[in-house]
Short mmCIF file of C-alpha atoms in Angstrom, two decimals:
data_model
loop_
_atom_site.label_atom_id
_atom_site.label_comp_id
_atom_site.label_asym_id
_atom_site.label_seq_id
_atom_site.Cartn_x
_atom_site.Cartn_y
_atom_site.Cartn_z
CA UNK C 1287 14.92 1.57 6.15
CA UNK C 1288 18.66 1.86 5.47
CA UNK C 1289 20.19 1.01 2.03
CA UNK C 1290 21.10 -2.44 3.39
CA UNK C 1291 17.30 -3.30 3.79
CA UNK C 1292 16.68 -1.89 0.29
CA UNK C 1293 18.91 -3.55 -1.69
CA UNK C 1294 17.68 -6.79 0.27
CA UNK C 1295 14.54 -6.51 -0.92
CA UNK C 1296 15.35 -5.59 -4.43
CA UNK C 1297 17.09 -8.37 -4.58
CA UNK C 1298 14.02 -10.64 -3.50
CA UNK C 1299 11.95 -8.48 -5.74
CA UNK C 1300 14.00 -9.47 -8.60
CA UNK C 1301 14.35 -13.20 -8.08
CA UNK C 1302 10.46 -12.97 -7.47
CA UNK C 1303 10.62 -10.69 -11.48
CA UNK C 1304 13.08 -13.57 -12.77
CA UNK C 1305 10.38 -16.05 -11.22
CA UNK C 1306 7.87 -14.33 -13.56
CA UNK C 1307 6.44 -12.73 -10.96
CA UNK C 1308 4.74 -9.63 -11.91
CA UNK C 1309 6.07 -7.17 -9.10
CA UNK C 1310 7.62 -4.36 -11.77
CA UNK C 1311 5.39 -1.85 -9.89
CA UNK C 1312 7.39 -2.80 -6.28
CA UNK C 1313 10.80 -2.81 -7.88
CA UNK C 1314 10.24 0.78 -9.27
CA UNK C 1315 9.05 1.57 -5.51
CA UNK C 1316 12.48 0.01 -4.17
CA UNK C 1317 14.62 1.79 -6.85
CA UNK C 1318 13.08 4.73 -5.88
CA UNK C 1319 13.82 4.10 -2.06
CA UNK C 1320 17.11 3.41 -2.62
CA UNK C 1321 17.71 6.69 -4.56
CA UNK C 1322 16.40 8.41 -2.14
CA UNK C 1323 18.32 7.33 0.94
CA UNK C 1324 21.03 7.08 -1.29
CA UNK C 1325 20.72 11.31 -1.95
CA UNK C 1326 19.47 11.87 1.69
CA UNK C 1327 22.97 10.39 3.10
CA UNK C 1328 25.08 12.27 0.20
CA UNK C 1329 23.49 15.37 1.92
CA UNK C 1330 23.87 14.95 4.99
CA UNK C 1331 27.98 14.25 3.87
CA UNK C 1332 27.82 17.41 2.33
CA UNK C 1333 26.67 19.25 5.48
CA UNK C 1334 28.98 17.48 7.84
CA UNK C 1335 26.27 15.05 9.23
#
């Protein structure tokens, strides 16, 4: 999943949240996605990737 994809479906998580969804458990899962592939690609800039 790239960061596109995440931030997609964070969005949709969050309309679903705004909705009164309960879905705080898959919007913690998606921010922590995101912060992930966010670190992973900082990396890989630091290495010359």
């Amino acid at each position: 999943m790239d960061i596109l994809e995440i931030s997609q479906r964070m969005d949709e998580l969050i309309i679903s949240y705004m909705k009164g969804e309960d879905c705080e458990t898959q919007m913690e899962e998606q921010r922590q996605k995101l912060n992930d592939e966010a670190e992973n690609r900082l990396e890989g800039r630091k290495m010359g990737f």
